[in-house]
Coordinates of C-alpha atoms in Angstrom, one line a residue:
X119 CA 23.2 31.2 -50.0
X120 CA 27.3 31.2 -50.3
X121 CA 29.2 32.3 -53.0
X122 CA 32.2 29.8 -53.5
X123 CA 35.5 31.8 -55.0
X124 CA 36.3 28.6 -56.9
X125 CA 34.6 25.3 -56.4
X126 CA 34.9 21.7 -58.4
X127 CA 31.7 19.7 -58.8
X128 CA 32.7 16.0 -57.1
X129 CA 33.0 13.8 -59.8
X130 CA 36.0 14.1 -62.3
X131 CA 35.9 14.9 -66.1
X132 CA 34.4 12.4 -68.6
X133 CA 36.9 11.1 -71.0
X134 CA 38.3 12.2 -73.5
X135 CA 36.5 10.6 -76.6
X136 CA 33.5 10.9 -74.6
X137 CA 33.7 15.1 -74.8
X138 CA 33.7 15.3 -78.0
X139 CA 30.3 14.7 -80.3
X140 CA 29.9 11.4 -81.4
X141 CA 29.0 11.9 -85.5
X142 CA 27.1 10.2 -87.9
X143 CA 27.7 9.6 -91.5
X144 CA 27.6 13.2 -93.0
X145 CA 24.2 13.0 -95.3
X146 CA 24.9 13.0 -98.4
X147 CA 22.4 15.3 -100.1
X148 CA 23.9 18.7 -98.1
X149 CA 21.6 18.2 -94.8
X150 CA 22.9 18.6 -91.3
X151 CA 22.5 15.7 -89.7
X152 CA 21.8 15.4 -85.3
X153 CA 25.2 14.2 -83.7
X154 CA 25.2 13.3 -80.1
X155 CA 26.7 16.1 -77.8
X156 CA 27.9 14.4 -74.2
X157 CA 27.5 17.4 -71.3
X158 CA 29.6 16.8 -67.9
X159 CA 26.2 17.6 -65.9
X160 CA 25.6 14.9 -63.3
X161 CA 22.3 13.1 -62.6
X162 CA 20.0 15.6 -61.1
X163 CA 20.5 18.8 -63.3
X164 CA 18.5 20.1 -65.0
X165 CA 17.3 24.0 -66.5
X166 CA 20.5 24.9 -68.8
X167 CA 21.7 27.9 -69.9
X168 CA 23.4 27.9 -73.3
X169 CA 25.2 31.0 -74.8
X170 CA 28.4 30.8 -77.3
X171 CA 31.7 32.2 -75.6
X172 CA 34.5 34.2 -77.3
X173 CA 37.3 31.9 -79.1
X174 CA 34.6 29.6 -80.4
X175 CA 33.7 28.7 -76.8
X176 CA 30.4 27.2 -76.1
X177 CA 29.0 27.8 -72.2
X178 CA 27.0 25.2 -70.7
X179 CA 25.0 26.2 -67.2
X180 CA 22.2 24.5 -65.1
X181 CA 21.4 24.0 -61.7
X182 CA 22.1 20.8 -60.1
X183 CA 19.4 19.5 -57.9
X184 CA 19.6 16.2 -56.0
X185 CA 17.7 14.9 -52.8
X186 CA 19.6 15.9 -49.5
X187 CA 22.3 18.1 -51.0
X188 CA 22.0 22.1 -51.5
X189 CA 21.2 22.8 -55.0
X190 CA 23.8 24.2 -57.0
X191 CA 24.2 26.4 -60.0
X192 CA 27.1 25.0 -62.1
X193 CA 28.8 25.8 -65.8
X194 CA 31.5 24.0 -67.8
X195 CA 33.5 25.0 -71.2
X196 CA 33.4 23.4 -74.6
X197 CA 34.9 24.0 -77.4
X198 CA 35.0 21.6 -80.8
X199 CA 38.4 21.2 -80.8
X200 CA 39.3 20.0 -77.4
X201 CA 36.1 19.5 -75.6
X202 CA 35.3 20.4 -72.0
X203 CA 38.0 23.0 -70.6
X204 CA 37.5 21.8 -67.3
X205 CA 35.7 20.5 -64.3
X206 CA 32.2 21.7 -63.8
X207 CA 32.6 24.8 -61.6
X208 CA 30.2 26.2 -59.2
X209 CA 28.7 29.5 -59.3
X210 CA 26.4 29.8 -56.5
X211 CA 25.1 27.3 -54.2
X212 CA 22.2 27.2 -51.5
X213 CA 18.8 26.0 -50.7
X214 CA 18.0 29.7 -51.4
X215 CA 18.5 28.8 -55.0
X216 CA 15.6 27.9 -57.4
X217 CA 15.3 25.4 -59.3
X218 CA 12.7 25.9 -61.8
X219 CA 12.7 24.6 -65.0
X220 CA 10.7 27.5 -66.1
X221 CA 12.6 30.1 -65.1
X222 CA 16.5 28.7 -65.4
X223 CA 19.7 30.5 -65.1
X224 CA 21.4 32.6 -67.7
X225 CA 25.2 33.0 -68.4
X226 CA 26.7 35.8 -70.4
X227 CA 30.4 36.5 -71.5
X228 CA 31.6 40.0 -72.6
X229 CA 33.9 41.3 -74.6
X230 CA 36.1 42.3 -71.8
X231 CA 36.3 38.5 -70.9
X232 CA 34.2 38.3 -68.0
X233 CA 31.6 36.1 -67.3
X234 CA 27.9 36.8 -65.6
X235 CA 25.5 34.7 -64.2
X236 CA 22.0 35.5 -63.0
X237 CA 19.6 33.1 -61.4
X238 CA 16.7 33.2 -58.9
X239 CA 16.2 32.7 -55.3
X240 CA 13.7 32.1 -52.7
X241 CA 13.7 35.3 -50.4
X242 CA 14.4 34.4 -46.8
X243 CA 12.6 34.3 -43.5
X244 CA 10.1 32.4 -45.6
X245 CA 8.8 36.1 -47.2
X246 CA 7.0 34.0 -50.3
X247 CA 8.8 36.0 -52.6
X248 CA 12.0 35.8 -54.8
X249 CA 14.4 37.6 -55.9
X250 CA 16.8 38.0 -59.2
X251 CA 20.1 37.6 -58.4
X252 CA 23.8 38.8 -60.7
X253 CA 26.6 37.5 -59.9
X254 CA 30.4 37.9 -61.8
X255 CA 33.5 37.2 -62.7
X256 CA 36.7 38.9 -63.7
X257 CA 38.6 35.5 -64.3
X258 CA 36.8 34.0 -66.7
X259 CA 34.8 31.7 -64.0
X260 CA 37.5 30.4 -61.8
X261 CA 36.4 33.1 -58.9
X262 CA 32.6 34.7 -58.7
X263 CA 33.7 37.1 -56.1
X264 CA 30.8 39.5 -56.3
X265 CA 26.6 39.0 -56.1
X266 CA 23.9 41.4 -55.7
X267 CA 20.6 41.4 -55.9
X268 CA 18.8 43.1 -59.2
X269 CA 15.3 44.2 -57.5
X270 CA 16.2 46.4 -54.8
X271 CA 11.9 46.5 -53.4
X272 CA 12.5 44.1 -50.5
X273 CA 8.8 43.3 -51.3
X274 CA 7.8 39.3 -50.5
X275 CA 6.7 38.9 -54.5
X276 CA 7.9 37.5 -57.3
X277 CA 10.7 38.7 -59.4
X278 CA 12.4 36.3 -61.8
X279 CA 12.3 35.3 -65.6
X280 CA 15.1 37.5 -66.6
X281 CA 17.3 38.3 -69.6
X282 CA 20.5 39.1 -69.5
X283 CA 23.1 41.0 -72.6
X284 CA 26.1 42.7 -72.9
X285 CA 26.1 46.7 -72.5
X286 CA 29.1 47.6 -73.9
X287 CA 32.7 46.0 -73.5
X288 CA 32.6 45.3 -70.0
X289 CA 28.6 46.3 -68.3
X290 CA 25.5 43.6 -68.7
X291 CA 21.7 44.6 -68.9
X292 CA 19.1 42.3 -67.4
X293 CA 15.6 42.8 -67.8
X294 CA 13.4 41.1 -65.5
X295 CA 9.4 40.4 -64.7
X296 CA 8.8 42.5 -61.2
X297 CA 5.9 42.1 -58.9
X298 CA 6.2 45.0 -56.6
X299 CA 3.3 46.2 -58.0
X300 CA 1.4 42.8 -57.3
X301 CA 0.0 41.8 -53.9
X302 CA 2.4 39.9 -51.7
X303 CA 3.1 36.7 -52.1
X304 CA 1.4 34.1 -49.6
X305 CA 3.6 32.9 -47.0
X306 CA 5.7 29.9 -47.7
X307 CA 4.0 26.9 -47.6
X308 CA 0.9 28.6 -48.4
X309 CA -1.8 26.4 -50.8
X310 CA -1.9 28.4 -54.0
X311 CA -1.4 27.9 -57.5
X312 CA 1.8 27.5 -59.0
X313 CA 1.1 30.8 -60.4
X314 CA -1.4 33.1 -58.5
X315 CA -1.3 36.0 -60.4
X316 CA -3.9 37.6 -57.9
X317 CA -4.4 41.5 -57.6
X318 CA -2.0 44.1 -59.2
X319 CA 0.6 44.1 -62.2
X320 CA 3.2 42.6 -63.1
X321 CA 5.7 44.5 -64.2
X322 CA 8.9 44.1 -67.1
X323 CA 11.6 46.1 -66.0
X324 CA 15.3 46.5 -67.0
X325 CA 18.3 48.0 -65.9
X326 CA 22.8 48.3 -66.6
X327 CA 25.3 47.1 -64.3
X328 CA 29.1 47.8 -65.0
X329 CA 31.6 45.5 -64.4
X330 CA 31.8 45.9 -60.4
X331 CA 27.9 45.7 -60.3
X332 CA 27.0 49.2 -59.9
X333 CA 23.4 49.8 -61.2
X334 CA 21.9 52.4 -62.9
X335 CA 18.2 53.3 -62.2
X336 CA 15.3 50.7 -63.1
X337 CA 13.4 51.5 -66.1
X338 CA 10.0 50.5 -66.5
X339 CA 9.4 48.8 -70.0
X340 CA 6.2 47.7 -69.2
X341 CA 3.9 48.5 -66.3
X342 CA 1.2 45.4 -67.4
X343 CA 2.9 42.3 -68.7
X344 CA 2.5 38.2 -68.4
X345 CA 2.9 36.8 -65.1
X346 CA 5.5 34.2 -65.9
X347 CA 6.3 33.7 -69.4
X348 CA 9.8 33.9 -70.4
X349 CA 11.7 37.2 -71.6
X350 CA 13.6 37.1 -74.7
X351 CA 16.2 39.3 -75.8
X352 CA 18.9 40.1 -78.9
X353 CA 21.4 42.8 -79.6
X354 CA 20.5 44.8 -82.8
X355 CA 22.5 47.4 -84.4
X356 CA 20.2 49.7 -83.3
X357 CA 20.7 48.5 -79.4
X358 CA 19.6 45.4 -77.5
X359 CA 15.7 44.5 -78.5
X360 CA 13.4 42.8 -76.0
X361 CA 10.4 40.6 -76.4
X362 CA 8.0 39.1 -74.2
X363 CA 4.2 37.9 -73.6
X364 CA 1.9 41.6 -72.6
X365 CA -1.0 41.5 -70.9
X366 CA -3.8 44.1 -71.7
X367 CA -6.9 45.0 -69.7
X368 CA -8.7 42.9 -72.2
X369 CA -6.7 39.2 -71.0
X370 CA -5.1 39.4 -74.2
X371 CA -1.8 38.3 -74.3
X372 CA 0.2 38.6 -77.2
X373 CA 4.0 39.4 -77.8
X374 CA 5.3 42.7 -77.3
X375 CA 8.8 44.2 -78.1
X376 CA 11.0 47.3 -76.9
X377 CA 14.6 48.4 -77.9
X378 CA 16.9 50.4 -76.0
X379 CA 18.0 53.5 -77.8
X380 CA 19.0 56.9 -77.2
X381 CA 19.4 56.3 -73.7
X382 CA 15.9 55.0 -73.1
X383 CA 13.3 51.9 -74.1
X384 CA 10.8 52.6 -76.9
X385 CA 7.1 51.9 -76.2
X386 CA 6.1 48.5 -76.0
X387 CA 4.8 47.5 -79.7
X388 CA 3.1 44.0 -80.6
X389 CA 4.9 42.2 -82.9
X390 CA 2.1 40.4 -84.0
X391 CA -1.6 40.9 -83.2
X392 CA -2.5 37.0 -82.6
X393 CA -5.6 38.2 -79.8
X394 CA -5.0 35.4 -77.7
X395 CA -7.4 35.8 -75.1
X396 CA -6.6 33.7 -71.7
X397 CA -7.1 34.0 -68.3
X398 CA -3.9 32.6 -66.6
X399 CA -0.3 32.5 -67.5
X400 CA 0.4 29.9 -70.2
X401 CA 4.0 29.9 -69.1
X402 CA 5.3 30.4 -72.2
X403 CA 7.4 33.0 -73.7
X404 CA 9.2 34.0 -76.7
X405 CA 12.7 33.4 -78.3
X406 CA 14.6 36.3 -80.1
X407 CA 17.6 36.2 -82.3
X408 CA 19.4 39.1 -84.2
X409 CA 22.9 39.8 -86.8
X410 CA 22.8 43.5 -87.7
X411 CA 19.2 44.8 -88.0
X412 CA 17.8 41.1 -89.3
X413 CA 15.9 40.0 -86.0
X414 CA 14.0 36.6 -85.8
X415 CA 11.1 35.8 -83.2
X416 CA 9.5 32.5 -82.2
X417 CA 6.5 32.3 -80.3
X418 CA 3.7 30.3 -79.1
X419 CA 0.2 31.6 -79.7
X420 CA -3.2 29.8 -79.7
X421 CA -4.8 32.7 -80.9
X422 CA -5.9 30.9 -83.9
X423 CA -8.2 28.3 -81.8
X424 CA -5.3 25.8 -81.7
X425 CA -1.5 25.3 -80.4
X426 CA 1.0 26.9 -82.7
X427 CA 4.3 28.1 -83.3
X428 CA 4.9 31.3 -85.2
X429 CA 8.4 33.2 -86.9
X430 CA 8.8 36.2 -87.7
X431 CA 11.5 38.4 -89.3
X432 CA 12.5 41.8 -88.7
X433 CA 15.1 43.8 -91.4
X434 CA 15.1 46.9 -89.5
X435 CA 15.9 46.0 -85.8
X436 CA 12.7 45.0 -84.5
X437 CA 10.7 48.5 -85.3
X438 CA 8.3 46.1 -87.7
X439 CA 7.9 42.5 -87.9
X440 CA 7.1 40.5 -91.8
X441 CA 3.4 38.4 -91.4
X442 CA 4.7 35.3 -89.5
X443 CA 5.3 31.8 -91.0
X444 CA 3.3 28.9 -89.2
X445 CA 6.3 26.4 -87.7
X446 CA 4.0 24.0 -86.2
X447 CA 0.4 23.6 -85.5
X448 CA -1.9 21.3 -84.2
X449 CA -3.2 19.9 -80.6
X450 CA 0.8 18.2 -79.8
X451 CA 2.7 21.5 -80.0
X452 CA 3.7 22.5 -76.6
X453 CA 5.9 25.4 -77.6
X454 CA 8.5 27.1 -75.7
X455 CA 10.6 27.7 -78.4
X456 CA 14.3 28.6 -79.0
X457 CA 15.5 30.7 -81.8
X458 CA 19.2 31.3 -83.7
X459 CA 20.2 33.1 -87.2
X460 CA 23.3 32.9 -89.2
X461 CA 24.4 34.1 -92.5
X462 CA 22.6 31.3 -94.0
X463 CA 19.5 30.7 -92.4
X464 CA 17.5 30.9 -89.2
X465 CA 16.9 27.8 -86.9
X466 CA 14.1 27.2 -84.7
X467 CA 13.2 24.5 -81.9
X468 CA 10.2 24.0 -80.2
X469 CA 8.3 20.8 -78.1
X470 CA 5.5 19.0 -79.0
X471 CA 4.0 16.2 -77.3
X472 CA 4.5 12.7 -77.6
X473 CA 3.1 9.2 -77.5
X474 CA 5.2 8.5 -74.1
X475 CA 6.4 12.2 -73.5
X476 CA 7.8 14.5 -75.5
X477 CA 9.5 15.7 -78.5
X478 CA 12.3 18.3 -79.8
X479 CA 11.9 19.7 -83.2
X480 CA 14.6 21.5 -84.8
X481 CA 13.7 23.3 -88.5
X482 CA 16.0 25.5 -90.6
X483 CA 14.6 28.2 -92.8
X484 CA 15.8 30.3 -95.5
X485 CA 16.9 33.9 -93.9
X486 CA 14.1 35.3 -95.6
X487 CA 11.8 32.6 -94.3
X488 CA 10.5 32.1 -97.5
X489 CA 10.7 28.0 -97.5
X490 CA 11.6 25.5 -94.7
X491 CA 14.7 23.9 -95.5
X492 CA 14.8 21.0 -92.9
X493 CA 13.1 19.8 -89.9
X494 CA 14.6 17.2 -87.4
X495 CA 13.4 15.1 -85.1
X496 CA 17.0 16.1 -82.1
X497 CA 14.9 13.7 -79.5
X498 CA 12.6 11.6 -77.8
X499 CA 12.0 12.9 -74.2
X500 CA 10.5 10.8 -71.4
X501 CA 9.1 13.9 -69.2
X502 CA 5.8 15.4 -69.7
X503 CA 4.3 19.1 -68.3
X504 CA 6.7 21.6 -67.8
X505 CA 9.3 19.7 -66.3
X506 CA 11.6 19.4 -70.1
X507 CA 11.5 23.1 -69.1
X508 CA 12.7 25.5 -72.2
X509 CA 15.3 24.0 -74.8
X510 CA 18.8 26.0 -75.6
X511 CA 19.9 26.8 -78.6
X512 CA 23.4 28.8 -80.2
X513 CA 24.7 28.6 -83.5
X514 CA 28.2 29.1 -85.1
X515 CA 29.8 28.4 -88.8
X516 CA 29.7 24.9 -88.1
X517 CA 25.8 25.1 -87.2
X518 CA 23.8 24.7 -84.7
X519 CA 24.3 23.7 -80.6
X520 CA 21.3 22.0 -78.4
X521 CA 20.9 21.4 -74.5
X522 CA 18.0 20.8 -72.7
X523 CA 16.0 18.9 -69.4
X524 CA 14.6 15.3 -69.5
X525 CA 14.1 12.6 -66.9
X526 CA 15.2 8.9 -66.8
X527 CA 12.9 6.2 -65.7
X528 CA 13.0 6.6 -62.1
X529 CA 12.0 10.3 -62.8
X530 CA 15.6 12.0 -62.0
X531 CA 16.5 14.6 -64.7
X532 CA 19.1 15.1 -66.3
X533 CA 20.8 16.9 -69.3
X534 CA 20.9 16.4 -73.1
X535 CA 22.7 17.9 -75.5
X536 CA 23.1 17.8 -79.3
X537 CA 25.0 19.2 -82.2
X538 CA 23.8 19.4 -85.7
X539 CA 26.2 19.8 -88.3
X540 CA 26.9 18.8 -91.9

């Protein structure tokens, strides 16, 4: 794996009316309405990242994968004004780097006006494991001058499906899914399942990183969690509040949260008993938003007996969650959801399955969840399984920002992007 200081993707910007969204009529009756958002990805990318910059900046990552060329782990600017700042630029690239739509890249800017990445890669000398990597940048992007690993084990297991937050003005936090406590991973090339959880535990941990990457020590916030489903997390007033899919001795596998306070992580408390009860990972985690101490959680359960997609609403930082409201239910909803609040309401997305592929919901709900306001059809995908990965979603005064994976006929993905306003 190189680090680039500054690197242009090869193709040049799209133009300028093409940056922009292309609008619809504005409905008339006070709805928001889906307006196509154009992203300066090339064919082949796919697993975004999608947080909102300072200035009313909006930053795009993924990882651009194409047959014969290193894959690459690229981000672009946008703001509503004047479009794409720039040329794609490349963080990272390397056949070390993963591309998994299941595990993408994050981004993250801070208050001090640098920029972090994280991402995963393949350990080397074919070890079968992985590792999480953090890389970042003083310039806002143009030079990633410094990487390190987060996991420091050197053990040939799985470590991935991170979150990552600002700590303070100028530090980042990443929690991450560790499997030093699993047995190793087979060697590469190996036949085994896409995800052999095998003997041992996987573990959630988290740790702080100041602004020229020195750690702090690793904090175990759970010693038994999920295998591979997602970890969520959202900065409360009360410190930043994690969420993810446990794993108790029982193969039940509901979502569990933790906040950082005081200088420590609170025990792992389930948000909401569901009891689903399943044997392997279902490779699907939760979505976390918070403002203040009002914290929303999406989630997929099928602890019910059937598919579903739950929200729920803290008002005091996460300690306690209300009863959840059902989003979706039924034998089509595939889950992986995405989650964003504002002063106004709270927004959810999640996948269901289609005729010919897939879906993308988006609903809006009042902040206290009390009715649904709207649901949207944002699009049609052609891609089935896992491969539409996990849909983005970031909000500002104007409402609500969308990117996500799907594939074009001759199965190539590539990235989508919407913006619903009124």
């Amino acid at each position: 794996m190189r680090l680039p200081a500054f690197t242009f993707a090869a193709f040049a910007l799209l133009l300028s009316a093409c940056q922009r969204t292309s609008a619809p009529p504005r409905p008339a009756n006070g709805d928001y309405a889906v307006q196509t958002w154009v992203l300066p990805a090339e064919a082949g990318s796919m697993a975004p990242a999608l947080v909102a910059g300072p200035g009313g900046r909006v930053l795009l990552g993924w990882i651009n994968r194409r047959e014969g060329r290193r894959n690459a782990l690229q981000f672009a600017s946008y703001t509503e004004a004047d479009g794409w700042q720039s040329q794609p630029r490349t963080i990272a690239i390397g056949n070390a780097l993963q591309a998994n739509a299941a595990d993408p890249p994050h981004l993250l800017a801070t208050p001090d006006g640098a920029l972090w990445a994280q991402w995963v890669q393949t350990q080397p000398d074919a070890a079968g494991g992985t590792d999480v990597v953090l890389a970042r940048s003083k310039d806002g992007g143009m030079a990633w001058e410094q990487i390190t690993r987060v996991n420091t084990d050197g053990m040939p297991t799985e470590h991935g499906f991170a979150a990552l937050w600002a700590d303070g003005s100028d530090g980042a936090g990443v929690a991450w899914l560790d499997g030093r406590g699993k047995r190793p991973a087979p060697p590469h090339g190996a036949a085994t399942g896409a995800h052999d959880e095998g003997e041992g535990d996987m573990q959630l941990r988290a740790n702080r990183f100041t602004l020229d990457l020195a750690r702090g020590s690793d904090a175990v916030v759970d010693v038994r969690s999920c295998d591979c489903c997602q970890v969520a997390v959202a900065l409360t007033r009360r410190g930043p509040l994690l969420a993810w899919r446990d794993r108790d001795a029982n193969e039940v596998r509901d979502i569990a949260t933790a906040r950082y306070q005081q200088g420590a992580w609170t025990a792992p408390r389930i948000a909401h008993a569901d009891g689903w009860k399943v044997e392997g990972c279902p490779v699907n985690g939760p979505a976390l938003a918070a403002h203040d101490a009002n914290v929303a959680l999406a989630w997929y359960s099928e602890g019910s007996g059937q598919p579903a997609v739950y929200l729920a609403r803290s008002q005091d930082a996460g300690d306690q969650f209300d009863p959840p409201v059902t989003v979706a239910a039924g034998p089509n909803v595939l889950g992986r959801p995405a989650v964003a609040l504002d002063a106004r309401q709270v927004w959810v997305a999640w996948l269901e399955q289609a005729d010919r592929g897939q879906r993308l919901q988006l609903a809006r709900y009042a902040p206290d969840l009390s009715r649904r306001l709207q649901t949207l059809t944002l699009a049609t995908l052609a891609t089935r399984g896992l491969a539409s990965g996990y849909p983005r979603l970031v909000v500002d005064e104007g409402g609500a920002w969308l990117a996500w994976t799907d594939v074009d006929a001759s199965g190539v993905a590539h990235l989508k992007g919407a913006r619903v306003a009124r």
